Coordinates of C-alpha atoms and ligand atoms in Angstrom, one line a residue:
X809 CA 2.3 20.4 -8.6
X810 CA 2.0 22.5 -5.3
X811 CA 0.2 19.4 -3.7
X812 CA 3.0 17.0 -5.0
X813 CA 5.8 19.4 -3.4
X814 CA 4.2 19.8 -0.1
X815 CA 3.6 15.8 0.2
X816 CA 7.1 15.3 -0.8
X817 CA 8.1 17.9 1.9
X818 CA 6.0 16.1 4.6
X819 CA 8.7 13.4 4.6
X820 CA 11.7 15.3 4.2
X821 CA 13.6 15.9 7.5
X822 CA 15.4 19.2 6.1
X823 CA 11.9 20.8 5.5
X824 CA 10.6 19.4 8.7
X825 CA 13.4 21.2 10.7
X826 CA 12.6 24.5 8.8
X827 CA 8.6 24.4 9.4
X828 CA 9.1 23.1 13.0
X829 CA 11.6 25.8 14.0
X830 CA 9.5 28.7 12.4
X831 CA 7.8 30.0 15.3
X832 CA 5.2 31.6 13.3
X833 CA 3.9 28.2 12.3
X834 CA 2.5 27.5 15.6
X835 CA -0.9 29.6 15.5
X836 CA -1.7 27.9 12.2
X837 CA -0.7 24.4 13.7
X838 CA -3.1 25.3 16.5
X839 CA -6.2 25.3 13.8
X840 CA -5.8 21.8 13.3
X841 CA -4.2 20.4 16.5
X842 CA -5.8 20.3 20.0
X843 CA -2.6 21.0 21.5
X844 CA 0.7 19.1 22.7
X845 CA -0.6 17.6 25.9
X846 CA -3.3 14.8 26.6
X847 CA -5.1 17.5 28.8
X848 CA -5.5 19.5 25.9
X849 CA -7.0 16.6 24.0
X850 CA -9.3 15.8 26.9
X851 CA -10.4 19.4 27.3
X852 CA -11.1 19.9 23.3
X853 CA -13.0 16.5 23.4
X854 CA -15.3 17.7 26.4
X855 CA -16.3 20.8 24.5
X856 CA -16.9 18.8 21.1
X857 CA -18.9 16.2 23.1
X858 CA -21.2 19.0 24.8
X859 CA -21.7 20.3 21.5
X860 CA -23.6 17.2 20.3
X861 CA -20.4 15.6 18.4
X862 CA -18.5 12.7 18.8
X863 CA -14.6 12.3 18.7
X864 CA -11.9 9.9 17.6
X865 CA -8.6 11.1 19.1
X866 CA -5.2 10.5 17.4
X867 CA -2.1 10.7 19.1
X868 CA 0.4 12.4 16.4
X869 CA 3.1 10.2 15.2
X870 CA 3.9 8.1 12.2
X871 CA 6.8 6.1 10.6
X872 CA 8.5 5.1 13.8
X873 CA 11.9 3.4 13.6
X874 CA 12.9 2.8 17.2
X875 CA 11.1 0.4 19.4
X876 CA 11.1 2.6 22.3
X877 CA 9.2 5.2 20.3
X878 CA 6.6 2.8 19.6
X879 CA 6.2 1.5 23.3
X880 CA 5.9 5.0 24.2
X881 CA 3.0 5.7 21.5
X882 CA 1.1 2.6 23.1
X883 CA 1.6 4.1 26.7
X884 CA 0.3 7.3 25.6
X885 CA -2.7 5.7 24.0
X886 CA -3.3 3.5 27.4
X887 CA -2.9 6.9 29.4
X888 CA -5.5 8.7 27.0
X889 CA -8.1 5.7 27.3
X890 CA -7.7 5.7 31.1
X891 CA -8.5 9.7 31.0
X892 CA -11.4 9.0 28.9
X893 CA -13.0 6.7 31.2
X894 CA -12.2 8.7 34.5
X895 CA -13.9 11.9 32.9
X896 CA -16.8 9.8 31.5
X897 CA -15.8 10.8 27.9
X898 CA -15.4 7.0 26.6
X899 CA -18.8 6.5 25.7
X900 CA -18.4 9.5 22.9
X901 CA -14.7 9.3 22.1
X902 CA -12.7 6.5 20.4
X903 CA -9.4 6.7 19.4
X904 CA -7.6 6.2 16.0
X905 CA -4.4 4.8 15.2
X906 CA -1.5 4.7 13.0
X907 CA 0.1 1.4 12.8
X908 CA 3.3 2.9 11.6
X909 CA 3.7 4.9 15.0
X910 CA 3.4 1.6 16.9
X911 CA 6.1 -0.2 14.7
X912 CA 4.7 -1.1 11.3
X913 CA 7.7 0.3 9.8
X914 CA 10.4 -0.8 12.2
X915 CA 13.0 -2.6 10.2
X916 CA 12.8 -5.9 11.7
X917 CA 9.6 -7.6 12.4
X918 CA 7.5 -4.4 12.1
X919 CA 4.4 -6.2 11.1
X920 CA 4.1 -8.7 14.2
X921 CA 5.2 -5.6 16.6
X922 CA 2.3 -3.5 15.4
X923 CA -0.2 -6.1 15.5
X924 CA 1.0 -6.7 19.2
X925 CA 1.0 -2.9 20.2
X926 CA -2.5 -2.6 18.5
X927 CA -3.8 -5.5 20.6
X928 CA -2.7 -3.9 23.6
X929 CA -4.4 -0.6 22.7
X930 CA -7.7 -2.6 21.7
X931 CA -7.6 -4.5 25.1
X932 CA -7.4 -1.0 27.1
X933 CA -10.2 0.3 24.7
X934 CA -12.4 -2.8 25.2
X935 CA -12.0 -2.4 28.8
X936 CA -13.1 1.3 28.8
X937 CA -15.9 0.7 26.5
X938 CA -14.8 2.3 23.4
X939 CA -13.7 1.4 20.0
X940 CA -10.4 1.7 17.8
X941 CA -10.3 2.9 14.2
X942 CA -7.0 2.0 12.2
X943 CA -5.9 5.0 9.9
X944 CA -4.8 4.1 6.4
X945 CA -1.3 5.4 5.4
X946 CA 0.5 4.9 2.0
X947 CA -0.3 2.2 -0.2
X948 CA 2.5 0.2 0.6
X949 CA 0.9 -0.4 4.3
X950 CA -2.6 -1.5 2.9
X951 CA -2.0 -5.1 2.9
X952 CA -0.4 -5.4 6.3
X953 CA -2.9 -2.9 7.8
X954 CA -5.6 -5.0 6.3
X955 CA -4.4 -8.2 7.7
X956 CA -3.8 -6.7 11.1
X957 CA -7.3 -5.4 11.1
X958 CA -8.5 -8.9 10.2
X959 CA -6.5 -10.4 13.2
X960 CA -7.6 -7.7 15.6
X961 CA -11.3 -8.4 14.6
X962 CA -11.1 -12.0 15.6
X963 CA -10.9 -10.7 19.2
X964 CA -12.2 -7.5 18.9
X965 CA -15.0 -7.5 16.4
X966 CA -15.7 -3.7 16.6
X967 CA -12.2 -2.5 15.5
X968 CA -12.4 -0.4 12.2
X969 CA -10.5 0.5 9.5
X970 CA -10.0 3.3 7.0
X971 CA -10.1 2.9 3.4
X972 CA -8.9 5.6 0.9
X973 CA -11.2 6.1 -2.3
X974 CA -8.3 7.2 -4.5
X975 CA -6.7 3.6 -4.5
X976 CA -7.9 1.5 -7.5
X977 CA -8.1 -1.3 -5.4
X978 CA -10.8 0.3 -2.7
X979 CA -14.0 -0.6 -4.3
X980 CA -12.9 -4.3 -3.8
X981 CA -11.8 -3.8 -0.2
X982 CA -15.0 -2.1 0.4
X983 CA -16.9 -5.2 -0.8
X984 CA -14.8 -7.2 1.4
X985 CA -15.5 -5.1 4.3
X986 CA -19.2 -4.3 4.0
X987 CA -20.2 -7.0 6.4
X988 CA -22.1 -7.0 9.6
X989 CA -20.2 -5.4 12.5
X990 CA -17.7 -3.9 10.4
X991 CA -16.7 -0.1 10.9
X992 CA -15.2 1.3 7.7
X993 CA -14.1 4.8 7.7
X994 CA -14.1 6.1 3.9
X995 CA -12.0 8.9 3.2
X996 CA -10.3 10.2 -0.1
X997 CA -6.8 9.6 0.6
X998 CA -3.9 12.3 1.5
X999 CA -0.6 10.3 0.5
X1000 CA 1.3 11.0 -2.6
X1001 CA 0.7 7.7 -4.8
X1002 CA 1.6 6.5 -8.2
X1003 CA -0.4 6.3 -11.2
X1004 CA -0.2 2.5 -11.0
X1005 CA -2.0 2.4 -7.9
X1006 CA -4.3 5.4 -7.6
X1007 CA -6.7 7.7 -9.3
X1008 CA -4.5 11.1 -10.1
X1009 CA -7.4 13.3 -11.4
X1010 CA -9.9 14.6 -8.6
X1011 CA -13.1 14.0 -10.5
X1012 CA -11.9 10.4 -10.8
X1013 CA -11.4 10.3 -6.9
X1014 CA -14.6 11.5 -6.3
X1015 CA -16.4 9.0 -8.7
X1016 CA -14.5 6.4 -6.9
X1017 CA -15.7 7.6 -3.5
X1018 CA -19.3 7.5 -4.8
X1019 CA -18.8 4.0 -6.1
X1020 CA -17.3 2.9 -2.7
X1021 CA -19.9 4.7 -0.6
X1022 CA -22.8 2.7 -2.4
X1023 CA -21.2 -0.5 -1.7
X1024 CA -20.7 0.4 2.1
X1025 CA -24.3 1.9 2.3
X1026 CA -25.8 -1.2 0.5
X1027 CA -23.7 -3.6 2.6
X1028 CA -24.3 -4.5 6.2
X1029 CA -21.3 -2.7 8.0
X1030 CA -21.3 0.8 9.7
X1031 CA -20.3 3.2 6.9
X1032 CA -18.1 6.3 8.2
X1033 CA -18.2 9.0 5.8
X1034 CA -14.9 11.0 6.2
X1035 CA -15.0 14.0 4.1
X1036 CA -15.5 17.9 4.0
X1037 CA -16.9 18.0 0.4
X1038 CA -20.4 19.3 0.3
X1039 CA -21.4 17.2 -2.7
X1040 CA -20.4 14.3 -1.1
X1041 CA -22.3 15.2 2.1
X1042 CA -25.3 15.6 0.0
X1043 CA -24.8 12.1 -2.0
X1044 CA -24.2 10.6 1.6
X1045 CA -27.6 11.7 2.6
X1046 CA -29.5 10.3 -0.6
X1047 CA -27.5 7.0 -0.4
X1048 CA -28.4 6.4 3.0
X1049 CA -32.1 7.0 2.5
X1050 CA -32.2 4.7 -0.5
X1051 CA -30.5 2.0 1.3
X1052 CA -32.9 2.4 3.9
X1053 CA -30.5 3.7 6.9
X1054 CA -31.7 5.7 9.4
X1055 CA -29.5 8.5 10.9
X1056 CA -27.9 6.3 13.7
X1057 CA -27.1 3.5 11.1
X1058 CA -23.9 5.5 9.6
X1059 CA -21.9 8.7 10.6
X1060 CA -20.2 11.5 9.0
X1061 CA -16.6 12.4 10.1
X1062 CA -14.6 15.4 9.6
X1063 CA -11.1 16.7 10.8
X1064 CA -10.5 19.2 14.0
X1065 CA -10.7 22.8 12.6
X1066 CA -12.2 22.0 9.2
X1067 CA -16.0 23.1 8.5
X1068 CA -17.0 23.7 12.2
X1069 CA -20.1 25.2 11.2
X1070 CA -21.1 22.3 8.9
X1071 CA -20.2 19.6 11.8
X1072 CA -22.7 21.6 14.0
X1073 CA -25.2 21.6 11.4
X1074 CA -25.2 17.6 10.8
X1075 CA -25.0 17.3 14.5
X1076 CA -28.0 19.4 15.2
X1077 CA -30.0 17.7 12.3
X1078 CA -30.1 14.6 14.5
X1079 CA -26.8 12.7 12.4
X1080 CA -23.9 10.8 14.3
X1081 CA -21.1 13.5 13.6
X1082 CA -17.6 12.6 14.6
X1083 CA -14.5 15.0 14.9
X1084 CA -11.2 13.6 14.2
X1085 CA -9.2 15.4 17.2
X1086 CA -5.2 14.9 16.6
X1087 CA -2.8 16.2 19.7
X1088 CA 0.7 15.8 20.5
X1089 CA 4.3 17.1 19.4
X1090 CA 4.5 15.1 16.1
X1091 CA 2.2 17.3 14.1
X1092 CA 4.8 17.8 11.2
X1093 CA 3.2 15.2 8.5
X1094 CA 0.0 15.7 9.6
X1095 CA 0.1 19.5 9.2
X1096 CA 1.8 19.1 5.8
X1097 CA -0.8 16.9 4.4
X1098 CA -3.6 19.5 5.5
X1099 CA -1.8 22.1 3.9
X1100 CA -1.4 20.0 0.6
X1101 CA -4.9 19.2 0.6
X1102 CA -6.2 22.8 0.1
X1103 CA -4.6 25.9 -1.5
X1104 CA -6.9 28.2 0.9
X1105 CA -4.9 26.5 4.0
X1106 CA -1.6 27.5 2.4
X1107 CA -3.1 30.9 1.9
X1108 CA -3.9 31.2 5.9
X1109 CA -0.7 29.8 6.8
X1110 CA 1.1 32.6 4.4
X1111 CA -1.3 35.5 5.6
X1112 CA -0.6 34.8 9.2
X1113 CA 3.4 34.3 8.6
X1114 CA 3.1 37.9 6.9
X1115 CA 0.9 39.3 9.3
X1116 CA 3.3 38.7 12.1
X1117 CA 6.2 39.2 10.1
Ligands
FAD2084 C1 -12.3 11.7 10.1 C2 -11.0 11.7 8.8 C3 -10.1 10.8 8.9 C4 -9.0 10.6 7.9 N1 -8.2 9.7 8.2 C5 -7.1 9.6 7.1 C6 -6.4 8.5 6.6 O1 -6.3 7.4 7.7 N2 -5.5 8.5 5.8 C7 -5.7 9.0 4.6 O2 -5.0 9.2 3.7 N3 -6.5 10.2 4.6 C8 -7.2 10.4 6.0 N4 -8.3 11.6 5.8 C9 -7.8 12.6 4.9 C10 -8.8 12.1 3.7 O3 -8.2 11.4 3.0 C11 -8.8 13.6 2.9 O4 -7.4 14.1 2.6 C12 -9.4 14.7 3.6 O5 -10.3 14.8 4.0 C13 -9.4 16.1 2.4 O6 -10.7 15.4 1.5 P1 -12.2 15.9 1.5 O7 -12.9 14.4 1.4 O8 -12.6 16.7 2.4 O9 -12.1 16.9 -0.1 P2 -11.2 17.6 -0.9 O10 -11.4 17.3 -2.0 O11 -9.9 18.1 -0.1 O12 -12.5 18.8 -0.5 C14 -13.7 18.7 -1.2 C15 -14.5 20.1 -1.0 O13 -14.4 20.3 0.7 C16 -14.7 21.6 0.8 N5 -13.5 21.7 2.0 C17 -12.4 21.0 2.1 N6 -11.5 21.3 2.9 C18 -12.3 22.3 3.5 C19 -11.8 23.6 4.5 N7 -10.8 23.5 5.2 N8 -12.7 24.7 4.7 C20 -13.9 24.7 3.6 N9 -14.0 23.9 3.2 C21 -13.5 22.7 2.8 C22 -14.6 22.4 -0.3 O14 -15.8 22.6 -0.4 C23 -13.8 21.5 -1.0 O15 -13.9 21.9 -2.7 C24 -9.0 11.6 6.8 C25 -10.0 12.5 6.9 C26 -10.8 12.6 7.6 C27 -12.2 13.6 7.8

């Protein structure tokens, strides 16, 4: 119920104004977001890389309805990629892109525009020697995103994508994508989805995650295990061992600000551990999804408001 309300609010302009104009929100946002400026993103990336972790950077923004905003997002990624190269970070840091931020949700020609914009970002990533992973948004975008992935991979075979275990279709998508060179980031899924397409029960989502992970681990692609769930992390170790995968042949991924001690433990144990680092001004949707995911995050938010109020 609370999760549904928060996910509903994540797409409500009125709720957005309310949350964004509350000054007390900021310290809580800072827990999950590297900062507003690209320099903040680079500074945090440096800290994470120095501690043995890998990074994927997300320039915040989604559901863009103006071509000029989509263009500005592309420019922001091009600048970020240049800076990653100049600071020597491009070997350990890649970028994550939401196609709706680069045009997918434009009313006219969105699919084509998003493909062209994503292509520009991939070209720049290729030049600086890093990779791009396509985030996955609500289920109405899944087909378009996977089509764009297939187009991009013809020129840039290293482009990865996110699949969401809560979608009933995902086990099949994992089979389709578990091939050589294919990078798949498997997560549970963060949007409000109807029963017709998504498992609603947490336990069913977890079971689906394990089925999907088995497919990816037994395939010949590169699984990226995006979860903070201790049980799934343990199961990942078992499945990887059974599939004969060594530590460098898959990776763990977590969000910036969530379970940092566990991130370090995995990195120190010799695993590839990548942190998803969002930065920029457009933090609202991302922040609300993080609150929706975990009651403790809401308690943290309320506590910090009360202690300052
Ligand atoms: C790298 C990355 C990329 C992502 N990209 C996408 C995307 O493109 N599309 C999308 O829909 N979703 C994406 N997500 C979000 C994802 O779908 C989930 O909403 C999110 O990861 C929470 O699910 P979980 O697997 O951590 O498990 P949950 O069911 O949220 O939590 C399971 C358990 O993990 C532990 N845990 C979780 N959070 C915390 C915390 N804050 N502190 C301490 N313990 C905690 C607790 O033990 C909890 O019981 C991404 C997540 C990651 C890590």
